[in-house]
Coordinates of C-alpha atoms and ligand atoms in Angstrom, one line a residue:
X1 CA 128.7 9.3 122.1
X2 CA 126.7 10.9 119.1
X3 CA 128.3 11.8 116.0
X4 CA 128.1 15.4 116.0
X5 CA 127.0 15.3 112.7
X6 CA 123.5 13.9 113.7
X7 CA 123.0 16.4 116.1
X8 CA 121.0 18.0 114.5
X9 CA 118.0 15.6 113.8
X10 CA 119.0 13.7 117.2
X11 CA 117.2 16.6 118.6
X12 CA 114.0 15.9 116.8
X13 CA 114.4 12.3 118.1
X14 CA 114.4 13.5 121.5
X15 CA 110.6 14.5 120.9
X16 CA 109.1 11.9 124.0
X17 CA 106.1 11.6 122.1
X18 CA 107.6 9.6 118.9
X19 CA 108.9 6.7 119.4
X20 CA 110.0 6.2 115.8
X21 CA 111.9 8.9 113.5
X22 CA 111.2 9.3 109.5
X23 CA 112.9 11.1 106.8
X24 CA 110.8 11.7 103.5
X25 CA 112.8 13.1 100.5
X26 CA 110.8 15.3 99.0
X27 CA 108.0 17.7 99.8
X28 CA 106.4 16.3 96.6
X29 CA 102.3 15.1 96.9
X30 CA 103.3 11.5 97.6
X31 CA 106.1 12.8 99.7
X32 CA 103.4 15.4 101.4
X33 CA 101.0 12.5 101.6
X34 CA 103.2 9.9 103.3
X35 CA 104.4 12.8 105.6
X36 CA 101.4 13.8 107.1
X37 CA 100.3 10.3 107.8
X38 CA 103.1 9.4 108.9
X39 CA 103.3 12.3 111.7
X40 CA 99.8 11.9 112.3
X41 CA 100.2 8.5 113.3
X42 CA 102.7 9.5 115.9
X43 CA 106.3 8.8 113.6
X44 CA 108.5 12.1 114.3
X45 CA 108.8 12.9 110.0
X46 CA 111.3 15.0 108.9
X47 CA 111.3 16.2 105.1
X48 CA 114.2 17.0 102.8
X49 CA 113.5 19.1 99.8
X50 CA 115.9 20.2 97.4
X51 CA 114.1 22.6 96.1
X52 CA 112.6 26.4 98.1
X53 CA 108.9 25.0 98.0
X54 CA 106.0 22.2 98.3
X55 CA 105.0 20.9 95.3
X56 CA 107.6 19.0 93.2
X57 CA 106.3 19.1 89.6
X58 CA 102.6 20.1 90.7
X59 CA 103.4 23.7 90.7
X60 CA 102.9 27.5 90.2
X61 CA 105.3 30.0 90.0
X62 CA 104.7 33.8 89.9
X63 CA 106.3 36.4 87.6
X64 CA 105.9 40.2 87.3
X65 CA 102.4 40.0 88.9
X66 CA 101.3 37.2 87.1
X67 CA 100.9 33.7 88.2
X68 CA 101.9 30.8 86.1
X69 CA 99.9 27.4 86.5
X70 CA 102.6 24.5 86.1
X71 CA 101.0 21.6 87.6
X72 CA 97.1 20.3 88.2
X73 CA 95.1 21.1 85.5
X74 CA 92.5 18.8 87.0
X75 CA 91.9 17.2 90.4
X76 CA 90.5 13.6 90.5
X77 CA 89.0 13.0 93.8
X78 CA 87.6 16.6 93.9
X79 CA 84.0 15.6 94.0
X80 CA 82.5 14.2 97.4
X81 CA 82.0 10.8 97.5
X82 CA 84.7 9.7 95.5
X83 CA 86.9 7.5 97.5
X84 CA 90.5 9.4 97.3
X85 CA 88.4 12.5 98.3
X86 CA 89.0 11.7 101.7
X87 CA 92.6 11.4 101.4
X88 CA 92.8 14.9 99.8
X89 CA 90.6 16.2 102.8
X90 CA 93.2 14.3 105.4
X91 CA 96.2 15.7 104.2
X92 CA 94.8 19.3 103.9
X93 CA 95.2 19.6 100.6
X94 CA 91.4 20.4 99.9
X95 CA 90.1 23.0 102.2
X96 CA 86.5 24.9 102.7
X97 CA 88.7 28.2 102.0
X98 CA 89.6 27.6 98.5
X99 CA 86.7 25.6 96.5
X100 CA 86.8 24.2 93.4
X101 CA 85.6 24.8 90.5
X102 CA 84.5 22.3 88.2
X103 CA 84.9 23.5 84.4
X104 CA 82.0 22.5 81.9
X105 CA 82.7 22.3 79.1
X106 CA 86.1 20.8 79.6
X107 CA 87.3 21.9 76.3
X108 CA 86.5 24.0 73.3
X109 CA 87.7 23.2 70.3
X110 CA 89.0 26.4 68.4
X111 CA 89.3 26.2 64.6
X112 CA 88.3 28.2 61.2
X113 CA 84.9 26.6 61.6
X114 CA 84.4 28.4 64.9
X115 CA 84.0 26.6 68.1
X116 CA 82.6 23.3 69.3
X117 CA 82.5 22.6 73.3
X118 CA 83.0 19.1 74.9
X119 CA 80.7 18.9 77.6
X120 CA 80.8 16.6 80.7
X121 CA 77.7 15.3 79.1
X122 CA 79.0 14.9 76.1
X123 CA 75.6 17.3 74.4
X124 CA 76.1 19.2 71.3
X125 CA 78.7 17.1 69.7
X126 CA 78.3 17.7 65.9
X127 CA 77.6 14.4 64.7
X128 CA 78.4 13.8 61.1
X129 CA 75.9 11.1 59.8
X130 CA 76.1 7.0 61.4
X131 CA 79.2 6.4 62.0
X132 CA 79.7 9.6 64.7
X133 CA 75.9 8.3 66.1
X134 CA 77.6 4.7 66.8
X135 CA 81.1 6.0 68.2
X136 CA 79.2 8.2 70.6
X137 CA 76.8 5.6 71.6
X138 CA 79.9 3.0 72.2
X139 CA 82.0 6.1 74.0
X140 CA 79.0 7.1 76.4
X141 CA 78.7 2.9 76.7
X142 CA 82.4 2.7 77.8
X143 CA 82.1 5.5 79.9
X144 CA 79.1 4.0 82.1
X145 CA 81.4 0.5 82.7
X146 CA 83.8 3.4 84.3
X147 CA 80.8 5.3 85.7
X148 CA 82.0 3.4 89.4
X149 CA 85.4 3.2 89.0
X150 CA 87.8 4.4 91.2
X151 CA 90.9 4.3 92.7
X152 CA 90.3 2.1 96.0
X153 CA 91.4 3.6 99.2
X154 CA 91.7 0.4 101.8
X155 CA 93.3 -0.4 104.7
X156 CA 96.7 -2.8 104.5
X157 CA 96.0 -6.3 105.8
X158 CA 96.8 -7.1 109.5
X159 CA 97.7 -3.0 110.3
X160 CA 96.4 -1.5 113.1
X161 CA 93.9 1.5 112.3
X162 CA 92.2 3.9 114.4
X163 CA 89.8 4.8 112.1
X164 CA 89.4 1.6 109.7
X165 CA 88.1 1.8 105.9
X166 CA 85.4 -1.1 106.0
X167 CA 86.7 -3.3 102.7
X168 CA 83.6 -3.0 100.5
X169 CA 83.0 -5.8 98.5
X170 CA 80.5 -3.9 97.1
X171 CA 82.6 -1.5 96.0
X172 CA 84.7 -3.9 93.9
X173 CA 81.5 -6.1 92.0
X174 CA 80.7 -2.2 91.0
X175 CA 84.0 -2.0 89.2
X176 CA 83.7 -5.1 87.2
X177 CA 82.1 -3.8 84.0
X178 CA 85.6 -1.6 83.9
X179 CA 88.0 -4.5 84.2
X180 CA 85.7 -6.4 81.3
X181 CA 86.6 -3.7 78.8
X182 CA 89.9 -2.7 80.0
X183 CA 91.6 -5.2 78.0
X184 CA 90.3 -3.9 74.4
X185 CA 91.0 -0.2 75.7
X186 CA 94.9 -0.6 76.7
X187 CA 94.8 -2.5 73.2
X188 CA 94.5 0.5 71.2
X189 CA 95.6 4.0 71.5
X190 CA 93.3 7.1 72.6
X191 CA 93.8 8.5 69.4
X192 CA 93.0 5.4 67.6
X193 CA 89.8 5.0 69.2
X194 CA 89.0 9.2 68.6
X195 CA 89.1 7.8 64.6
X196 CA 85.7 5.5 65.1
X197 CA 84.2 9.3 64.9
X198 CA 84.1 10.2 61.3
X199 CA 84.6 14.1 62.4
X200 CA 87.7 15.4 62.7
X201 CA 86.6 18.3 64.7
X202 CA 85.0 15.3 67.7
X203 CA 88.8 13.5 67.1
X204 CA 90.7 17.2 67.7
X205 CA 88.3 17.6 70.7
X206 CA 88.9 14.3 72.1
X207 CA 92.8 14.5 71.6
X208 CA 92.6 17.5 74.0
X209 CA 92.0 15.3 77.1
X210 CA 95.0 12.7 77.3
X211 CA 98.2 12.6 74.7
X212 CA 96.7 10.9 71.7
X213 CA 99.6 8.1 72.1
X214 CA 98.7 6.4 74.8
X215 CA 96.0 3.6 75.3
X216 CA 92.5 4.8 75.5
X217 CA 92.0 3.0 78.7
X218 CA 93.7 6.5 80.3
X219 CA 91.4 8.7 77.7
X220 CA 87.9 6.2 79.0
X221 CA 88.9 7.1 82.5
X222 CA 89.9 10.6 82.7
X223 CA 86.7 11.4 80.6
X224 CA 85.0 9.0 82.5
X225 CA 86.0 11.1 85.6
X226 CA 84.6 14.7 84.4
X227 CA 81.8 13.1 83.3
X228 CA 80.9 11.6 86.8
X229 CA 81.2 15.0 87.9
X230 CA 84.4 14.7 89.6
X231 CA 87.8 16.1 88.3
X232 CA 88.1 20.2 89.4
X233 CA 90.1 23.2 89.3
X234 CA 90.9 23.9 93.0
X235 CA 90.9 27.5 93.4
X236 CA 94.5 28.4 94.0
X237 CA 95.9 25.6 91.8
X238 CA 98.5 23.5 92.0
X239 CA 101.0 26.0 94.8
X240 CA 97.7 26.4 96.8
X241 CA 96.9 22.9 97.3
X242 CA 100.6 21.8 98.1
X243 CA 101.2 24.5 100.4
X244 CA 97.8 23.3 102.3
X245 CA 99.6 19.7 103.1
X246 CA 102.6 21.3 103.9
X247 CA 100.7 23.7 106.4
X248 CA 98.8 20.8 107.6
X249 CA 102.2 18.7 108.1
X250 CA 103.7 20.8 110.0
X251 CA 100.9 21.9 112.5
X252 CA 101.3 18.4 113.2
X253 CA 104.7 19.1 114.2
X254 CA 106.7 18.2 111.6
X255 CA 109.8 19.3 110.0
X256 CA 110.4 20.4 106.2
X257 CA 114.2 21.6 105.3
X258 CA 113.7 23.3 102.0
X259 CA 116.8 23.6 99.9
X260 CA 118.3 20.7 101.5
X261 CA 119.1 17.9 98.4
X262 CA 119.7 14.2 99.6
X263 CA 123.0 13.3 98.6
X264 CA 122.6 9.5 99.4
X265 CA 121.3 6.7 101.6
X266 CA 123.0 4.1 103.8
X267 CA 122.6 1.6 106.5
X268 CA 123.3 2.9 109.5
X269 CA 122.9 0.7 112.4
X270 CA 119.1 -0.8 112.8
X271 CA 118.0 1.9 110.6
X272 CA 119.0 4.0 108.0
X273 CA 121.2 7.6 107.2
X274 CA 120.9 10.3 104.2
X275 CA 123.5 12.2 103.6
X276 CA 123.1 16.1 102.9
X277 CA 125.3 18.7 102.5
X278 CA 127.5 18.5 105.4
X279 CA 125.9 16.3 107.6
X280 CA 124.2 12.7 107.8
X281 CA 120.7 12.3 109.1
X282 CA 120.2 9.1 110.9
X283 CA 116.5 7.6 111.2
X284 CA 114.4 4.7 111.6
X285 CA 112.5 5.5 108.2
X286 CA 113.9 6.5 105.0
X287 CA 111.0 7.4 102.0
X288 CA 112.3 8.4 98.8
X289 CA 109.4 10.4 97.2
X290 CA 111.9 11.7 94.6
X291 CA 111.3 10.0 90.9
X292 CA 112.3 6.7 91.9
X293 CA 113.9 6.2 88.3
X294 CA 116.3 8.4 89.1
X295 CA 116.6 7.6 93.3
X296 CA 118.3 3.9 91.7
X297 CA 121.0 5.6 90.1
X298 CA 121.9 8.3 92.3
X299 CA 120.7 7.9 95.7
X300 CA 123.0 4.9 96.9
X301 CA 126.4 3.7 97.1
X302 CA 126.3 1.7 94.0
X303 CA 123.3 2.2 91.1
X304 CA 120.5 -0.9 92.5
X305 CA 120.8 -3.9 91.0
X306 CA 117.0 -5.7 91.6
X307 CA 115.5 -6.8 88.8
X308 CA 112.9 -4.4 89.4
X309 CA 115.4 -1.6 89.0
X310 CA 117.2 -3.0 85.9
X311 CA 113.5 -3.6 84.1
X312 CA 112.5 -0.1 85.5
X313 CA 115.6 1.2 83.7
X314 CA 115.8 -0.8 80.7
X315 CA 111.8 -0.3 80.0
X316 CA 110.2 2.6 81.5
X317 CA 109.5 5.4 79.0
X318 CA 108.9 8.9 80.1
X319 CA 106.3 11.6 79.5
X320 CA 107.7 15.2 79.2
X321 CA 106.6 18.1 78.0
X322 CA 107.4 21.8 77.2
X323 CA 105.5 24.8 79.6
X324 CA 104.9 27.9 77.6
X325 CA 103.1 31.0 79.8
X326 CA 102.2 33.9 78.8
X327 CA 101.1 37.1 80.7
X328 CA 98.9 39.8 78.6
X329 CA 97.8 42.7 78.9
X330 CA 94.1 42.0 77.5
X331 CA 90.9 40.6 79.0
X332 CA 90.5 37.4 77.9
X333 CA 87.2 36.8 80.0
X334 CA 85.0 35.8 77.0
X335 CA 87.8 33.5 75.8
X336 CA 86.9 30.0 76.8
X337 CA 89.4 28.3 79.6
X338 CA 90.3 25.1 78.0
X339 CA 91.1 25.2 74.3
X340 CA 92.3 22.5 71.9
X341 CA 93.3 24.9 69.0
X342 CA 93.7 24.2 65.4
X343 CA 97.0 25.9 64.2
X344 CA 96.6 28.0 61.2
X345 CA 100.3 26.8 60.0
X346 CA 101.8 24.1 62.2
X347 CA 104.2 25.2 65.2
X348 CA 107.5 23.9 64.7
X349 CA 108.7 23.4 68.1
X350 CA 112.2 21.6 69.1
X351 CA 112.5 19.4 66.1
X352 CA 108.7 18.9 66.5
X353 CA 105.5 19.9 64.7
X354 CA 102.1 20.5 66.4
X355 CA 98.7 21.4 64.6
X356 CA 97.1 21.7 67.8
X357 CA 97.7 23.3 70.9
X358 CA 96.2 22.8 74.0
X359 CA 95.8 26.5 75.6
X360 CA 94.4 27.3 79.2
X361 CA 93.4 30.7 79.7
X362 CA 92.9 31.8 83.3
X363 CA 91.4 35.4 83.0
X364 CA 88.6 34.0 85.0
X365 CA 91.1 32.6 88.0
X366 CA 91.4 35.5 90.7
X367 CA 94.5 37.1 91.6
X368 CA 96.1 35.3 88.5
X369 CA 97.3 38.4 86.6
X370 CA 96.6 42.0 87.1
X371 CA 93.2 43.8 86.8
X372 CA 92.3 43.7 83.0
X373 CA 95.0 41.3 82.5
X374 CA 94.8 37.3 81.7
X375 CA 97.4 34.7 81.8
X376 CA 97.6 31.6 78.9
X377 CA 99.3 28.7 79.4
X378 CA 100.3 25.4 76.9
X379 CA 101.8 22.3 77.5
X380 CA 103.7 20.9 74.3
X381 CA 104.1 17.2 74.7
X382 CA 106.6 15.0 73.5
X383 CA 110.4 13.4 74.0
X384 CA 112.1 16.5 73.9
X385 CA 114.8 16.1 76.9
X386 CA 118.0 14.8 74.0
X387 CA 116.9 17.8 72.1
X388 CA 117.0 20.4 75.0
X389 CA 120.7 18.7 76.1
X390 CA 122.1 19.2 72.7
X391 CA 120.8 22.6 72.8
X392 CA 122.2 23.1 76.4
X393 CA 125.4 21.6 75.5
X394 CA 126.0 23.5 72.5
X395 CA 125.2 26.9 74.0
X396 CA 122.3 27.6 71.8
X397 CA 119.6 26.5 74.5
X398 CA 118.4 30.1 75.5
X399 CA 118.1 30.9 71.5
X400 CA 116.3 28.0 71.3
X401 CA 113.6 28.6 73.8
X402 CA 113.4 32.1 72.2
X403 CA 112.6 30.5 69.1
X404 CA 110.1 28.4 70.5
X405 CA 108.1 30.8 72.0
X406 CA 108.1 33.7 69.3
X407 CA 106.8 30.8 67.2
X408 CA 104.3 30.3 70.0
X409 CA 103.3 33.5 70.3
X410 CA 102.9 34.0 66.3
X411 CA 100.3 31.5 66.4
X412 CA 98.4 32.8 69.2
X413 CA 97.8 36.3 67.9
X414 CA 96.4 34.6 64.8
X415 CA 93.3 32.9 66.9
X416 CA 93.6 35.2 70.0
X417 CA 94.1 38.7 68.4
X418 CA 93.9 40.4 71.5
X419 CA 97.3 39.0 72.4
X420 CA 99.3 40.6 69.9
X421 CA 101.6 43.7 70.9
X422 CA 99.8 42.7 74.5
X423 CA 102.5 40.5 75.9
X424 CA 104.1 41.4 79.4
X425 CA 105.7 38.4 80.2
X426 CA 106.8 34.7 79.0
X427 CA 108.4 32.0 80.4
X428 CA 109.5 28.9 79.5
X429 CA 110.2 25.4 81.2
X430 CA 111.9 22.6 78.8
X431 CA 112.5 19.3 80.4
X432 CA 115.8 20.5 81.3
X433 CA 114.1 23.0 83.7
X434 CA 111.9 19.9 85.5
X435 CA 115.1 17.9 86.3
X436 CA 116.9 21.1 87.3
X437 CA 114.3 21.9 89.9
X438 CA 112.4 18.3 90.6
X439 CA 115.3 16.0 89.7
X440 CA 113.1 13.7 87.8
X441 CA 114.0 11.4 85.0
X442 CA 114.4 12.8 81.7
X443 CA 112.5 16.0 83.3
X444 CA 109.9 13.9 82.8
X445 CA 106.5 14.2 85.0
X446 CA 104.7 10.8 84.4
X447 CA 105.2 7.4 82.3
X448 CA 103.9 6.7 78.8
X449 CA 101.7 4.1 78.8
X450 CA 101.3 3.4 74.8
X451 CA 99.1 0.8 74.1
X452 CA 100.7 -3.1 74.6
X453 CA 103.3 -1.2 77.0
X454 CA 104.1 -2.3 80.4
X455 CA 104.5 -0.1 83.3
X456 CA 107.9 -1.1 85.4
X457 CA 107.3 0.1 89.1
X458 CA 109.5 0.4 92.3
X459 CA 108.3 -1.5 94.9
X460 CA 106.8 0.7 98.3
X461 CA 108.9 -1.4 100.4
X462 CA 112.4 -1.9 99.7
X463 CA 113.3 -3.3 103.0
X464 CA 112.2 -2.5 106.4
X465 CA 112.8 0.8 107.4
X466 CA 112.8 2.1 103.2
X467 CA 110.6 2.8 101.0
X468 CA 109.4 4.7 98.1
X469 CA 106.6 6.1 97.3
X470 CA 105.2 8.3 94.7
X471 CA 104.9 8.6 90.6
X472 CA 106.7 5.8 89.9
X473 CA 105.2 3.4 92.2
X474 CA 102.0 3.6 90.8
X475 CA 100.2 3.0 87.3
X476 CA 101.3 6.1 84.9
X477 CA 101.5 8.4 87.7
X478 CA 99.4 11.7 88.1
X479 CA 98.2 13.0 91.5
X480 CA 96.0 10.5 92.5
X481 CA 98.7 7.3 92.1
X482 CA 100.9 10.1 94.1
X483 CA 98.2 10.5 97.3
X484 CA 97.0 6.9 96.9
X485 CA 100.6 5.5 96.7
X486 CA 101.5 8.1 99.8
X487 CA 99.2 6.6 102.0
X488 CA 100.1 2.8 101.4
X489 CA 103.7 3.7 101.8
X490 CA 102.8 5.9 105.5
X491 CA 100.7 2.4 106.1
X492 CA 103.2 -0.1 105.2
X493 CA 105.4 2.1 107.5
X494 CA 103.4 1.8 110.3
X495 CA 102.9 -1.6 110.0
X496 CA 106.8 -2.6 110.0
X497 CA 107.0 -0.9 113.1
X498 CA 103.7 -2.0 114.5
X499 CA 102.4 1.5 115.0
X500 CA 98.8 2.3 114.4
X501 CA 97.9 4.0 111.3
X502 CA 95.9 7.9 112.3
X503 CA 94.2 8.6 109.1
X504 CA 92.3 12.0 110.4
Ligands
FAD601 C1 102.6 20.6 83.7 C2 102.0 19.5 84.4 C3 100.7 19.3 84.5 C4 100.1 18.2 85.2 N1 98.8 18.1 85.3 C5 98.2 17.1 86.1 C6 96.8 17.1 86.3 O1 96.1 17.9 85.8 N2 96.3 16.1 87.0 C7 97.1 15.1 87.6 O2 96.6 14.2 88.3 N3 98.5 15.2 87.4 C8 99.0 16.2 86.7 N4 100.4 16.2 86.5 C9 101.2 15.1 87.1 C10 101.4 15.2 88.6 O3 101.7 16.6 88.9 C11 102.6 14.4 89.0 O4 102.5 13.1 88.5 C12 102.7 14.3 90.5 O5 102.7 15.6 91.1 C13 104.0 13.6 90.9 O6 104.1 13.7 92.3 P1 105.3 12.9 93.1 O7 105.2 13.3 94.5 O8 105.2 11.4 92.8 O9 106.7 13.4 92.4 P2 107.4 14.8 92.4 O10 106.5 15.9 92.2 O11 108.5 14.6 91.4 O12 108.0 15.0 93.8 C14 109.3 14.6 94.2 C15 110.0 15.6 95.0 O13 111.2 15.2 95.5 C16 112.2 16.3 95.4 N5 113.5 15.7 95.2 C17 114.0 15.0 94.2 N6 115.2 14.6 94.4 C18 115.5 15.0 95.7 C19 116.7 14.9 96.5 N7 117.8 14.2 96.1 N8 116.7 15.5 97.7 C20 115.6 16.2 98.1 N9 114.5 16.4 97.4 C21 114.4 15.8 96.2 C22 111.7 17.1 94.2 O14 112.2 18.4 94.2 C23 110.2 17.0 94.3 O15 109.7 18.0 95.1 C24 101.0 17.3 85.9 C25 102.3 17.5 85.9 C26 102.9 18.6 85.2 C27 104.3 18.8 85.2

C-alpha cells in the first residue's frame, strides 16, 4: 500500500500518458529549461520552488508602481540565427508578443568630460594617438576570431530525437580562430587588456561590460556578442521571460508548487524521494537546478563527498553583487540607458570603494514606472556576503543598507540632477537577500573566473535517475550555460530512460 505521504504526487503518476515521473528543484532558467523538455518529451515533471515565482536570480520585482530589473540585463541568443536562439524559442521564453530590443550604443560613458558612447561597431571611440589606433585594431582583430562563436546546441550521442540537430562540422572549423586566442585571453584579465588603450575614458568604457577582474576571454565574448548583433533587452525583462517558460511548461501539463523548499534527497526504491515540508515526493527523476554549491551541503543526508564536490567547495569562488533601484519622479528619457559613470568622489560602499558605477536607466522601458516617471538601477560588484553577515549578526544590517544607498543616491544627484528631492522609492538587495530568496551560495549569482582560475563544476549526471543542472554545471554561469546546460540535463534524462528527446 502507498505511503500516504506520496499521495499526493502518486496522483500525477497516474497520468497514462507518462511513463516516467520527474521532480526539478527550482523554477530557475535551467530548472525551467530542463522542465519543459523534459515534459515535452513525455516525462510527467513536477517542479518545487521555494520561492512565490519563476525566475530564481533572473528577476524583477515591482514596488509602489515601479518595476525593478534584477536579473538579464542582456540576452545572448536573442538574435536569429544564433544557435541557443532556438532553445529560447522552445522553451517559450522568447515570444512574438514581447520583442527585443537591441540597445546601441551599449554604454555611455558619463564623466566631467561629457559623454563618449560604445557602439556595437565600436565607431567614434576617441582615440588618443598610436597606441589607442593599435589596441583597437587588435580588439576589433579578437573580436572577428569570435565573430562565429557560439555556444553549440547538439544532440547527446546514441539518444533518440524526434527532431535531430544535424552535428555541423562546419560549425566547429568556424570556431577555431576562437580557441587559437583563447589561451592568451583567459591569461590576462579584462581590465588588463582595457590598459593596451592609452585612454582612460576607452578603459572606463570597456570596464562597463564584464567585472574588470576576470579574464578578458569573458570581456572578447560578451562584446564579441553585441557586436555580432546579438545580445538584447527582451521587452518585459527578466519576470517576463521566466514567466513565458513557466506558461509554456505548464500548458504542457506540468506542475510547479511555488513556496514549496526541498528539504532533502534520498533513494527511495529504483528511484529517488525529496523531502518537503510534511511530505516525501517519490519519482523516477530528481534534478537539482538549485546552486549546486550549495545542493552538496544541504540537500542530502550527509554533505557529498566526490571529489568533484570537495574541489567544487574547496576552489570555487563566487560572484556577488549589491542591487540598488531607484524609482523617480523625473523623465529621464534623454538620459542614456546604459551608463558607466565616473564618480565625482568615490562611493564608499560596504567596506568598498567604487569610482564608477554602472547605472541602467529604464525611462524608455514601458509600464516600468509611472507616466513622467523613470526607474535607475546599479549593480555594485564585489565579495560582500562576510560583510553583510556581520552587519546582519550585529543588528546594524538595515542601517547599513541605509547608508549605502543615501551614499548612492548622493552621487546620483551630482551627474543626474533631475533625481534630487525626486525619489519615490528605493530598494535594496545585498547578497544576504539572493540566498534568502534563491538559496545560492554566498548569495552569489555566477563564478569568478579571474584569469589562471579554474572553474570546478558538478557533473549533470550524478547517477541514474539524478542530476543537476544549471549555473554551476556550466563555464561561469549566466543564462545561456543555464538553458544550454538545461537541455543536456532533459537529454541525458531521456537517454537513461531510453525515452525520445521532443525538442519543439
Ligand atoms: C542582477 C543580476 C544580473 C544578471 N544579468 C545577467 C545578464 O544580463 N545576462 C546573463 O546571461 N546572465 C545574467 N545574470 C546571471 C543569470 O541570471 C544567472 O546566472 C542564471 O539565471 C542562473 O540560473 P540557474 O537556473 O542556474 O540558477 P537560479 O536562478 O539560482 O535557480 C535556482 C532556483 O532554485 C530555487 N531553489 C534553490 N534551493 C531550493 C530548494 N531547496 N527547494 C526549492 N527550490 C530551490 C531557487 O529559488 C531558484 O529559483 C544576472 C544575475 C543577476 C543576479
Amino acid at each position: 500500500m502507498a505511503n500516504p505521504r506520496h499521495e499526493k504526487f502518486f496522483r500525477i503518476e497516474m497520468d497514462s500518458s507518462s511513463s516516467h515521473k520527474a521532480i526539478v528543484i527550482g523554477a530557475g532558467i535551467s530548472g525551467l529549461t530542463t522542465a519543459v523538455y523534459l515534459q515535452r518529451s513525455g516525462i510527467q515533471t513536477l517542479i518545487l520552488e521555494k520561492a512565490a515565482g519563476p525566475g530564481g536570480v533572473s528577476t524583477s520585482w515591482k514596488r509602489k508602481g515601479y518595476t525593478f530589473e534584477g536579473g538579464v540585463h542582456w540576452l545572448i541568443g536573442a538574435k536569429e540565427g544564433i544557435p541557443l536562439h532556438q532553445v529560447w524559442l522552445e522553451t517559450g521564453a522568447l515570444q512574438e508578443s514581447h520583442p527585443v530590443h537591441f540597445k546601441d550604443p551599449i554604454y555611455t560613458l558619463v564623466d566631467r568630460e561629457g559623454i563618449m558612447p560604445l557602439f556595437r561597431d565600436l565607431h567614434g571611440l576617441e582615440l588618443k594617438g598610436l597606441r589607442d589606433r593599435m589596441a583597437l585594431w587588435s580588439l576589433r582583430f579578437h573580436l572577428a576570431c569570435f565573430r562565429h562563436f557560439h555556444q553549440p546546441i547538439n544532440d547527446l550521442r546514441g539518444l533518440r530525437v524526434k527532431y535531430p540537430k544535424p552535428f555541423s562540422v562546419g560549425e566547429y572549423v568556424k570556431m577555431l580562430p576562437a580557441v587559437l586566442v583563447t589561451p592568451f585571453l583567459m591569461a590576462q584579465s579584462a581590465r588588463g587588456y582595457a590598459k593596451r588603450f592609452k585612454n582612460n575614458r576607452i578603459r572606463a568604457l570597456l570596464a562597463a561590460v564584464v567585472e574588470p577582474n576576470v579574464n578578458a576571454l569573458s570581456l572578447i565574448y560578451t562584446l564579441g556578442t553585441f557586436h555580432e548583433g546579438d545580445s538584447g533587452y527582451p521587452k518585459g525583462g527578466s519576470l517576463r521571460l521566466a514567466q513565458n517558460m513557466a506558461d509554456s511548461f505548464l500548458g504542457l501539463g506540468g506542475e510547479i508548487r511555488y513556496q514549496t523548499m526541498a528539504e532533502g534527497i534520498l533513494p527511495d526504491g529504483k528511484g529517488w524521494a525529496v523531502r518537503t515540508d510534511g511530505e516525501v515526493l517519490q519519482s523516477d527523476v530528481v534534478v537539482v537546478s538549485a546552486d549546486a554549491r550549495s545542493a552538496i551541503d544541504t540537500l542530502f543526508r550527509e554533505p557529498l563527498q566526490d571529489g568533484w564536490a570537495k574541489k567544487m567547495r574547496s576552489g570555487l569562488r563566487t560572484t556577488q553583487c549589491m542591487f540598488l533601484g531607484v524609482g523617480v519622479e523625473a523623465d529621464l528619457s534623454s538620459r542614456p540607458r546604459s551608463m558607466q559613470i565616473v564618480l565625482h568622489s568615490p562611493l564608499k560602499a560596504a567596506g568598498r570603494t567604487y569610482e564608477t558605477v554602472v547605472v541602467n536607466n529604464y525611462a524608455t522601458e514601458d509600464g516600468y514606472a509611472p507616466e513622467g516617471c523613470s526607474v535607475i538601477t546599479c549593480l555594485l560588484h564585489g565579495p560582500t556576503y562576510a560583510y553583510w553577515k556581520a552587519a546582519k549578526d550585529d543588528g546594524s544590517y538595515e542601517a547599513k543598507k541605509k547608508e549605502v544607498m543615501d551614499g548612492f543616491l548622493e552621487a546620483m544627484g551630482k551627474v543626474i540632477p533631475e533625481i534630487r528631492d525626486a525619489v519615490v522609492v528605493t530598494n535594496m538587495a545585498t547578497p544576504l537577500t539572493y540566498e534568502r530568496y534563491c538559496g545560492t551560495f554566498e548569495g552569489s549569482y555566477m563564478t569568478d573566473w579571474p584569469p589562471f582560475s579554474r572553474l570546478y563544476h558538478a557533473p549533470i549526471r550524478y547517477r541514474k535517475g539524478l542530476y543537476f543542472t544549471g549555473q554551476r554545471t556550466a563555464y561561469s554561469g549566466g543564462l545561456p550555460p543555464a538553458a544550454q546546460s538545461g537541455r543536456t540535463t532533459a537529454q541525458t534524462v531521456c537517454k537513461d530512460f531510453g525515452v525520445e528527446f521532443v525538442s519543439h
